[in-house]
Tab-separated table of C-alpha atoms and ligand atoms in Angstrom:
chain	number	residue	atom	x	y	z
A	1390	UNK	CA	-19.744	8.264	-177.246
A	1391	UNK	CA	-18.759	7.838	-173.648
A	1392	UNK	CA	-21.034	9.351	-170.681
A	1393	UNK	CA	-21.376	8.966	-167.052
A	1394	UNK	CA	-24.377	10.044	-164.996
A	1395	UNK	CA	-25.421	9.896	-161.312
A	1396	UNK	CA	-29.223	9.433	-160.475
A	1397	UNK	CA	-30.695	9.166	-156.808
A	1398	UNK	CA	-33.222	6.954	-155.602
A	1399	UNK	CA	-36.489	8.415	-154.906
A	1400	UNK	CA	-39.272	7.718	-152.055
A	1401	UNK	CA	-42.733	7.614	-153.137
A	1402	UNK	CA	-44.909	9.710	-150.724
A	1403	UNK	CA	-48.199	8.693	-152.832
A	1404	UNK	CA	-47.362	5.361	-154.237
A	1405	UNK	CA	-47.300	4.003	-157.636
A	1406	UNK	CA	-48.676	0.102	-157.395
A	1407	UNK	CA	-50.370	-0.896	-160.502
A	1408	UNK	CA	-50.091	-0.177	-164.234
A	1409	UNK	CA	-52.835	1.135	-166.540
A	1410	UNK	CA	-50.723	0.071	-169.473
A	1411	UNK	CA	-48.191	-2.718	-168.676
A	1412	UNK	CA	-45.922	-2.562	-171.672
A	1413	UNK	CA	-45.516	1.277	-171.987
A	1414	UNK	CA	-45.245	1.349	-167.903
A	1415	UNK	CA	-48.498	3.949	-167.526
A	1416	UNK	CA	-49.488	3.928	-164.020
A	1417	UNK	CA	-53.067	3.481	-162.896
A	1418	UNK	CA	-52.494	6.753	-160.944
A	1419	UNK	CA	-50.573	9.960	-160.355
A	1420	UNK	CA	-47.750	9.609	-157.765
A	1421	UNK	CA	-45.261	12.182	-155.644
A	1422	UNK	CA	-42.145	11.656	-154.410
A	1423	UNK	CA	-38.710	13.265	-153.230
A	1424	UNK	CA	-35.320	12.352	-154.264
A	1425	UNK	CA	-32.757	10.999	-151.981
A	1426	UNK	CA	-29.048	12.519	-151.274
A	1427	UNK	CA	-27.700	9.390	-150.292
A	1428	UNK	CA	-28.944	6.548	-152.272
A	1429	UNK	CA	-27.792	7.075	-155.818
A	1430	UNK	CA	-26.312	4.950	-158.790
A	1431	UNK	CA	-23.638	6.045	-161.018
A	1432	UNK	CA	-23.345	4.544	-164.571
A	1433	UNK	CA	-21.137	4.803	-167.286
A	1434	UNK	CA	-21.983	4.182	-170.717
A	1435	UNK	CA	-19.734	3.865	-174.074
A	1436	UNK	CA	-21.091	2.622	-177.364
A	1437	UNK	CA	-18.252	1.204	-179.230
A	1438	UNK	CA	-17.639	-0.384	-182.576
A	1439	UNK	CA	-15.105	-2.808	-180.819
A	1440	UNK	CA	-18.252	-4.479	-179.099
A	1441	UNK	CA	-19.949	-7.639	-180.632
A	1442	UNK	CA	-22.601	-7.360	-177.913
A	1443	UNK	CA	-23.540	-5.093	-174.856
A	1444	UNK	CA	-21.345	-5.485	-171.725
A	1445	UNK	CA	-22.949	-4.920	-168.472
A	1446	UNK	CA	-21.409	-5.051	-164.809
A	1447	UNK	CA	-22.790	-4.028	-161.635
A	1448	UNK	CA	-20.274	-3.077	-159.102
A	1449	UNK	CA	-19.571	-5.396	-155.914
A	1450	UNK	CA	-23.038	-7.157	-157.056
A	1451	UNK	CA	-24.652	-9.191	-159.659
A	1452	UNK	CA	-27.776	-8.575	-162.139
A	1453	UNK	CA	-30.189	-11.475	-162.652
A	1454	UNK	CA	-30.498	-12.343	-166.031
A	1455	UNK	CA	-34.011	-10.800	-165.546
A	1456	UNK	CA	-32.297	-7.546	-164.775
A	1457	UNK	CA	-29.794	-7.712	-167.783
A	1458	UNK	CA	-32.779	-8.322	-170.310
A	1459	UNK	CA	-34.607	-5.207	-169.037
A	1460	UNK	CA	-31.257	-3.230	-169.210
A	1461	UNK	CA	-30.628	-4.592	-172.692
A	1462	UNK	CA	-34.067	-3.998	-173.706
A	1463	UNK	CA	-33.856	-0.135	-172.693
A	1464	UNK	CA	-30.170	0.033	-174.187
A	1465	UNK	CA	-31.825	-1.040	-177.887
A	1466	UNK	CA	-34.690	1.495	-177.245
A	1467	UNK	CA	-32.121	3.968	-177.055
A	1468	UNK	CA	-30.138	2.881	-180.046
A	1469	UNK	CA	-33.095	2.498	-181.969
A	1470	UNK	CA	-33.993	6.255	-180.989
A	1471	UNK	CA	-30.496	7.751	-181.811
A	1472	UNK	CA	-30.306	5.457	-185.067
A	1473	UNK	CA	-26.941	3.700	-183.812
A	1474	UNK	CA	-25.931	-0.093	-184.126
A	1475	UNK	CA	-23.159	-0.199	-181.927
A	1476	UNK	CA	-23.166	-2.006	-178.839
A	1477	UNK	CA	-22.456	-0.528	-175.350
A	1478	UNK	CA	-20.236	-1.205	-172.466
A	1479	UNK	CA	-22.158	-0.343	-169.121
A	1480	UNK	CA	-20.487	-0.336	-165.554
A	1481	UNK	CA	-23.135	0.845	-162.975
A	1482	UNK	CA	-22.733	1.330	-159.092
A	1483	UNK	CA	-25.157	1.838	-156.149
A	1484	UNK	CA	-24.458	3.430	-152.623
A	1485	UNK	CA	-26.896	0.939	-151.131
A	1486	UNK	CA	-27.948	-2.677	-151.856
A	1487	UNK	CA	-30.309	-3.211	-154.891
A	1488	UNK	CA	-33.505	-5.139	-154.703
A	1489	UNK	CA	-34.618	-4.469	-151.027
A	1490	UNK	CA	-37.452	-1.938	-151.808
A	1491	UNK	CA	-34.778	1.133	-151.771
A	1492	UNK	CA	-35.484	1.922	-155.618
A	1493	UNK	CA	-32.664	0.672	-157.356
A	1494	UNK	CA	-34.702	0.242	-160.429
A	1495	UNK	CA	-35.543	4.055	-160.215
A	1496	UNK	CA	-32.178	5.152	-159.484
A	1497	UNK	CA	-30.438	2.713	-162.141
A	1498	UNK	CA	-32.743	3.360	-165.029
A	1499	UNK	CA	-32.670	7.115	-164.583
A	1500	UNK	CA	-28.746	6.770	-164.516
A	1501	UNK	CA	-28.754	4.524	-167.493
A	1502	UNK	CA	-31.469	6.698	-169.378
A	1503	UNK	CA	-29.263	9.824	-168.938
A	1504	UNK	CA	-25.987	8.345	-169.543
A	1505	UNK	CA	-26.829	6.143	-172.281
A	1506	UNK	CA	-28.782	8.835	-174.304
A	1507	UNK	CA	-26.003	11.472	-173.924
A	1508	UNK	CA	-23.417	8.316	-175.053
A	1509	UNK	CA	-25.639	7.766	-178.123
A	1510	UNK	CA	-25.439	11.494	-179.346
A	1511	UNK	CA	-29.116	12.409	-178.373
A	1512	UNK	CA	-29.875	15.762	-176.912
A	1513	UNK	CA	-33.281	15.338	-175.154
A	1514	UNK	CA	-35.688	17.729	-172.675
A	1515	UNK	CA	-36.153	16.714	-169.187
A	1516	UNK	CA	-39.529	15.814	-170.043
A	1517	UNK	CA	-38.378	13.283	-172.772
A	1518	UNK	CA	-35.718	12.091	-170.522
A	1519	UNK	CA	-38.667	11.359	-168.119
A	1520	UNK	CA	-40.515	9.517	-170.595
A	1521	UNK	CA	-37.529	7.206	-171.578
A	1522	UNK	CA	-36.821	6.462	-168.207
A	1523	UNK	CA	-40.248	5.475	-167.421
A	1524	UNK	CA	-40.186	2.949	-170.128
A	1525	UNK	CA	-37.292	1.343	-168.594
A	1526	UNK	CA	-38.814	1.301	-164.647
A	1527	UNK	CA	-41.822	3.684	-163.890
A	1528	UNK	CA	-40.413	4.976	-160.859
A	1529	UNK	CA	-37.280	5.782	-162.581
A	1530	UNK	CA	-38.981	8.866	-164.295
A	1531	UNK	CA	-39.200	10.718	-160.875
A	1532	UNK	CA	-35.474	10.403	-160.285
A	1533	UNK	CA	-34.825	12.707	-163.293
A	1534	UNK	CA	-36.179	16.001	-162.046
A	1535	UNK	CA	-35.129	18.017	-159.001
A	1536	UNK	CA	-36.258	17.872	-155.334
A	1537	UNK	CA	-39.819	16.779	-154.931
A	1538	UNK	CA	-41.439	15.192	-158.042
A	1539	UNK	CA	-44.670	14.405	-159.582
A	1540	UNK	CA	-45.481	11.808	-162.137
A	1541	UNK	CA	-48.632	12.230	-163.886
A	1542	UNK	CA	-50.443	9.235	-164.898
A	1543	UNK	CA	-51.469	10.301	-168.445
A	1544	UNK	CA	-53.538	8.378	-171.102
A	1545	UNK	CA	-50.737	7.773	-173.593
A	1546	UNK	CA	-47.020	7.508	-173.546
A	1547	UNK	CA	-46.231	11.186	-174.142
A	1548	UNK	CA	-48.315	12.694	-171.596
A	1549	UNK	CA	-47.020	10.339	-168.730
A	1550	UNK	CA	-44.144	12.252	-167.360
A	1551	UNK	CA	-42.525	13.789	-164.349
A	1552	UNK	CA	-41.995	17.268	-163.364
A	1553	UNK	CA	-40.419	19.373	-160.439
A	1554	UNK	CA	-42.801	20.350	-157.722
A	1555	UNK	CA	-40.377	22.037	-155.710
A	1556	UNK	CA	-36.382	22.412	-155.698
A	1557	UNK	CA	-34.401	20.225	-152.875
A	1558	UNK	CA	-33.925	23.128	-150.713
A	1559	UNK	CA	-37.337	24.208	-150.632
A	1560	UNK	CA	-38.132	21.918	-147.241
A	1561	UNK	CA	-35.380	20.775	-145.085
A	1562	UNK	CA	-36.850	17.136	-144.791
A	1563	UNK	CA	-34.936	14.167	-143.650
A	1564	UNK	CA	-35.325	10.729	-144.899
A	1565	UNK	CA	-33.806	8.214	-142.158
A	1566	UNK	CA	-33.557	5.157	-144.324
A	1567	UNK	CA	-33.381	2.297	-141.878
A	1568	UNK	CA	-31.965	-0.799	-143.924
A	1569	UNK	CA	-33.189	-4.009	-141.838
A	1570	UNK	CA	-32.567	-6.257	-144.724
A	1571	UNK	CA	-30.082	-6.648	-147.623
A	1572	UNK	CA	-30.986	-9.642	-149.339
A	1573	UNK	CA	-32.911	-8.914	-152.825
A	1574	UNK	CA	-36.490	-9.576	-152.339
A	1575	UNK	CA	-38.051	-12.744	-153.792
A	1576	UNK	CA	-40.984	-10.592	-155.730
A	1577	UNK	CA	-39.942	-7.786	-157.620
A	1578	UNK	CA	-41.972	-4.493	-157.712
A	1579	UNK	CA	-42.606	-5.189	-161.618
A	1580	UNK	CA	-44.171	-8.497	-161.099
A	1581	UNK	CA	-45.627	-7.821	-157.701
A	1582	UNK	CA	-47.669	-4.872	-158.917
A	1583	UNK	CA	-49.007	-6.765	-162.046
A	1584	UNK	CA	-51.536	-8.376	-159.763
A	1585	UNK	CA	-52.656	-5.445	-157.764
A	1586	UNK	CA	-55.848	-5.297	-159.604
A	1587	UNK	CA	-57.178	-8.726	-157.876
A	1588	UNK	CA	-57.283	-6.493	-154.470
A	1589	UNK	CA	-60.656	-6.347	-153.344
A	1590	UNK	CA	-59.283	-2.959	-151.890
A	1591	UNK	CA	-57.985	-1.720	-155.299
A	1592	UNK	CA	-60.788	0.172	-156.206
A	1593	UNK	CA	-61.257	1.835	-152.935
A	1594	UNK	CA	-57.556	2.908	-153.042
A	1595	UNK	CA	-57.839	4.481	-156.895
A	1596	UNK	CA	-60.853	6.298	-155.484
A	1597	UNK	CA	-58.950	7.721	-152.700
A	1598	UNK	CA	-55.959	8.843	-154.328
A	1599	UNK	CA	-57.038	11.773	-156.109
A	1600	UNK	CA	-58.059	13.476	-152.669
A	1601	UNK	CA	-54.747	12.316	-151.183
A	1602	UNK	CA	-52.798	14.164	-153.872
A	1603	UNK	CA	-54.543	17.371	-153.119
A	1604	UNK	CA	-54.160	16.891	-149.697
A	1605	UNK	CA	-50.449	16.325	-150.054
A	1606	UNK	CA	-49.945	19.188	-152.297
A	1607	UNK	CA	-51.432	21.518	-149.756
A	1608	UNK	CA	-49.257	19.889	-146.986
A	1609	UNK	CA	-46.076	20.557	-149.742
A	1610	UNK	CA	-47.479	24.417	-150.251
A	1611	UNK	CA	-48.111	25.173	-146.652
A	1612	UNK	CA	-44.919	23.154	-145.203
A	1613	UNK	CA	-47.489	21.727	-143.168
A	1614	UNK	CA	-45.533	18.709	-141.646
A	1615	UNK	CA	-48.199	16.916	-139.519
A	1616	UNK	CA	-50.634	16.760	-142.392
A	1617	UNK	CA	-47.839	16.021	-144.882
A	1618	UNK	CA	-47.179	13.089	-142.207
A	1619	UNK	CA	-50.781	11.853	-141.809
A	1620	UNK	CA	-51.141	11.568	-145.547
A	1621	UNK	CA	-47.799	9.668	-146.236
A	1622	UNK	CA	-48.769	7.044	-143.844
A	1623	UNK	CA	-52.013	6.624	-144.933
A	1624	UNK	CA	-51.152	6.259	-148.492
A	1625	UNK	CA	-48.134	3.778	-147.602
A	1626	UNK	CA	-50.698	1.650	-145.687
A	1627	UNK	CA	-52.927	1.562	-148.166
A	1628	UNK	CA	-50.866	0.237	-150.722
A	1629	UNK	CA	-49.594	-2.169	-148.091
A	1630	UNK	CA	-53.056	-3.207	-147.857
A	1631	UNK	CA	-53.352	-3.679	-151.572
A	1632	UNK	CA	-50.306	-5.987	-151.763
A	1633	UNK	CA	-51.523	-8.076	-148.646
A	1634	UNK	CA	-54.854	-8.849	-150.094
A	1635	UNK	CA	-53.449	-9.122	-154.064
A	1636	UNK	CA	-53.575	-12.936	-155.303
A	1637	UNK	CA	-51.199	-14.169	-154.279
A	1638	UNK	CA	-50.526	-11.723	-151.607
A	1639	UNK	CA	-47.112	-10.102	-150.852
A	1640	UNK	CA	-45.647	-9.579	-147.514
A	1641	UNK	CA	-42.751	-7.619	-147.364
A	1642	UNK	CA	-42.463	-6.740	-144.057
A	1643	UNK	CA	-40.087	-8.302	-141.273
A	1644	UNK	CA	-40.262	-7.977	-137.538
A	1645	UNK	CA	-37.968	-5.259	-137.462
A	1646	UNK	CA	-40.036	-3.382	-139.720
A	1647	UNK	CA	-42.716	-3.410	-137.350
A	1648	UNK	CA	-40.293	-2.290	-134.399
A	1649	UNK	CA	-39.240	0.622	-136.614
A	1650	UNK	CA	-42.841	1.568	-136.926
A	1651	UNK	CA	-43.574	1.067	-133.432
A	1652	UNK	CA	-40.544	3.487	-132.788
A	1653	UNK	CA	-42.060	6.212	-135.014
A	1654	UNK	CA	-45.160	5.971	-133.029
A	1655	UNK	CA	-43.148	6.269	-129.852
A	1656	UNK	CA	-41.469	9.339	-131.224
A	1657	UNK	CA	-44.585	10.880	-131.813
A	1658	UNK	CA	-45.713	10.153	-128.363
A	1659	UNK	CA	-42.754	11.876	-126.895
A	1660	UNK	CA	-43.201	14.869	-129.020
A	1661	UNK	CA	-40.789	14.361	-131.938
A	1662	UNK	CA	-42.760	14.741	-135.190
A	1663	UNK	CA	-41.779	11.864	-137.472
A	1664	UNK	CA	-43.664	9.450	-140.014
A	1665	UNK	CA	-42.959	6.324	-141.827
A	1666	UNK	CA	-43.004	5.243	-145.498
A	1667	UNK	CA	-42.261	1.966	-146.971
A	1668	UNK	CA	-42.102	0.741	-150.590
A	1669	UNK	CA	-42.223	-3.057	-151.944
A	1670	UNK	CA	-39.568	-4.346	-149.356
A	1671	UNK	CA	-38.928	-4.257	-145.405
A	1672	UNK	CA	-36.700	-1.185	-145.256
A	1673	UNK	CA	-38.377	1.971	-143.387
A	1674	UNK	CA	-38.018	5.634	-144.554
A	1675	UNK	CA	-38.614	7.696	-141.433
A	1676	UNK	CA	-39.577	11.080	-142.730
A	1677	UNK	CA	-38.867	13.991	-140.218
A	1678	UNK	CA	-37.812	17.567	-140.510
A	1679	UNK	CA	-33.932	18.597	-140.170
A	1680	UNK	CA	-34.258	19.503	-136.712
A	1681	UNK	CA	-35.495	16.281	-135.456
A	1682	UNK	CA	-32.661	14.386	-137.243
A	1683	UNK	CA	-30.658	13.595	-134.204
A	1684	UNK	CA	-33.343	12.472	-132.051
A	1685	UNK	CA	-34.838	10.182	-134.723
A	1686	UNK	CA	-31.374	8.592	-135.674
A	1687	UNK	CA	-30.157	7.914	-131.991
A	1688	UNK	CA	-33.363	6.014	-131.242
A	1689	UNK	CA	-33.825	4.106	-134.392
A	1690	UNK	CA	-30.007	2.979	-134.220
A	1691	UNK	CA	-31.103	1.127	-130.884
A	1692	UNK	CA	-33.605	-1.084	-132.450
A	1693	UNK	CA	-32.399	-4.754	-132.720
A	1694	UNK	CA	-31.986	-5.827	-136.455
A	1695	UNK	CA	-31.363	-2.176	-137.657
A	1696	UNK	CA	-28.558	-3.293	-139.927
A	1697	UNK	CA	-27.524	0.534	-141.170
A	1698	UNK	CA	-28.928	4.074	-141.077
A	1699	UNK	CA	-28.919	6.045	-144.304
A	1700	UNK	CA	-29.697	9.653	-143.785
A	1701	UNK	CA	-31.256	11.399	-146.903
A	1702	UNK	CA	-31.860	15.059	-147.352
A	1703	UNK	CA	-33.922	15.971	-150.605
A	1704	UNK	CA	-31.562	15.749	-153.654
A	1705	UNK	CA	-31.376	16.908	-157.252
A	1706	UNK	CA	-32.214	14.870	-159.890
A	1707	UNK	CA	-30.313	12.815	-162.557
A	1708	UNK	CA	-27.529	14.696	-164.055
A	1709	UNK	CA	-24.298	14.134	-166.275
A	1710	UNK	CA	-20.817	14.242	-164.654
A	1711	UNK	CA	-17.441	14.456	-165.707
A	1712	UNK	CA	-15.671	11.304	-163.958
A	1713	UNK	CA	-16.055	8.221	-165.636
A	1714	UNK	CA	-16.440	4.774	-163.867
A	1715	UNK	CA	-13.973	3.145	-166.494
B	102	DP6	C1	-43.682	0.390	-154.166
B	102	DP6	O1	-41.068	1.416	-160.554
B	102	DP6	O2	-39.872	-0.629	-159.661
B	102	DP6	O3	-41.424	1.402	-155.004
B	102	DP6	O4	-42.511	0.558	-163.404
B	102	DP6	O5	-42.574	-2.073	-163.041
B	102	DP6	O6	-40.191	-1.115	-162.786
B	102	DP6	P1	-41.822	-0.906	-162.706
B	102	DP6	O7	-41.893	-0.805	-160.782
B	102	DP6	P2	-41.210	-0.012	-159.754
B	102	DP6	O8	-42.174	0.260	-158.795
B	102	DP6	C2	-41.996	1.261	-157.713
B	102	DP6	C3	-43.090	0.659	-156.892
B	102	DP6	C4	-43.089	1.118	-155.513
B	102	DP6	C5	-43.793	2.655	-155.046
B	102	DP6	C6	-43.419	3.700	-155.801
B	102	DP6	O9	-42.078	4.060	-155.947
B	102	DP6	O10	-43.934	4.611	-156.108
């Protein structure tokens, strides 16, 4: 009754910001992402007769009470499904700081879903795992399949799931993740996106997304990096404008975030194709092709305020491993 899973964080190219169903975490729109090789969560879960409550621990960091409640809810969901009454010991570890817009809830809930369902004796298909992970945190469903992933919005719980569009080795892209802030953000994505629909730009964003998805899929199919980059920046800025005009507005960027964006533009002006995308936080994901990695990294490291740089390749999705954390 013990299992360990590793799950990558993912970076959304077409963003999920706003839900059609809050409780079931059915998103307002389809989204597309890439799993990240250097930003991942490892989680060991053991259900045991000797526990009288769940024991949940994050190595080197602390979960807030709110985060613990979400994890407990997810464990109970999995216990119900497996028909077991035992409590779980959960130890989890990230390779990056949580709560800073690096999708720790995505890798966290994906790893928890895969480890806890195996520890509970469930044998679920990839599609079922994505649906279950989604109930914990929406973007977590995209961390289950391999490589480049699409999460279809769906009308009901069972048709809102994620599947792989291409395996990790399909396209040698890099996500140069510039960490400019390691403090947990004040407003989580879950809370922030509850108010997305209050933005006057919400409707426009929703109307534009189907065309953007079609163009992004075309860019992926053709490995057309320029088209790909233009679409991801457009979608990032569209989400950002919605965030900024919600009631109450959200401002996640810092001056260093803006400096990183300017650096990406300077890269392009000097002939190195690179594009940015940013989730709900200040950290900047610079996307480039493998042969531009060195140039982009060397330049970005010089920016004052960039605390560290995490170089990601496209990665496999969540999977069980043999070594346990305890
Ligand atoms: C800005 O998946 O963290 O990163 O479903 O409420 O847990 P909940 O939200 P979450 O939101 C991620 C939002 C985003 C964009 C994205 O990853 O698509």
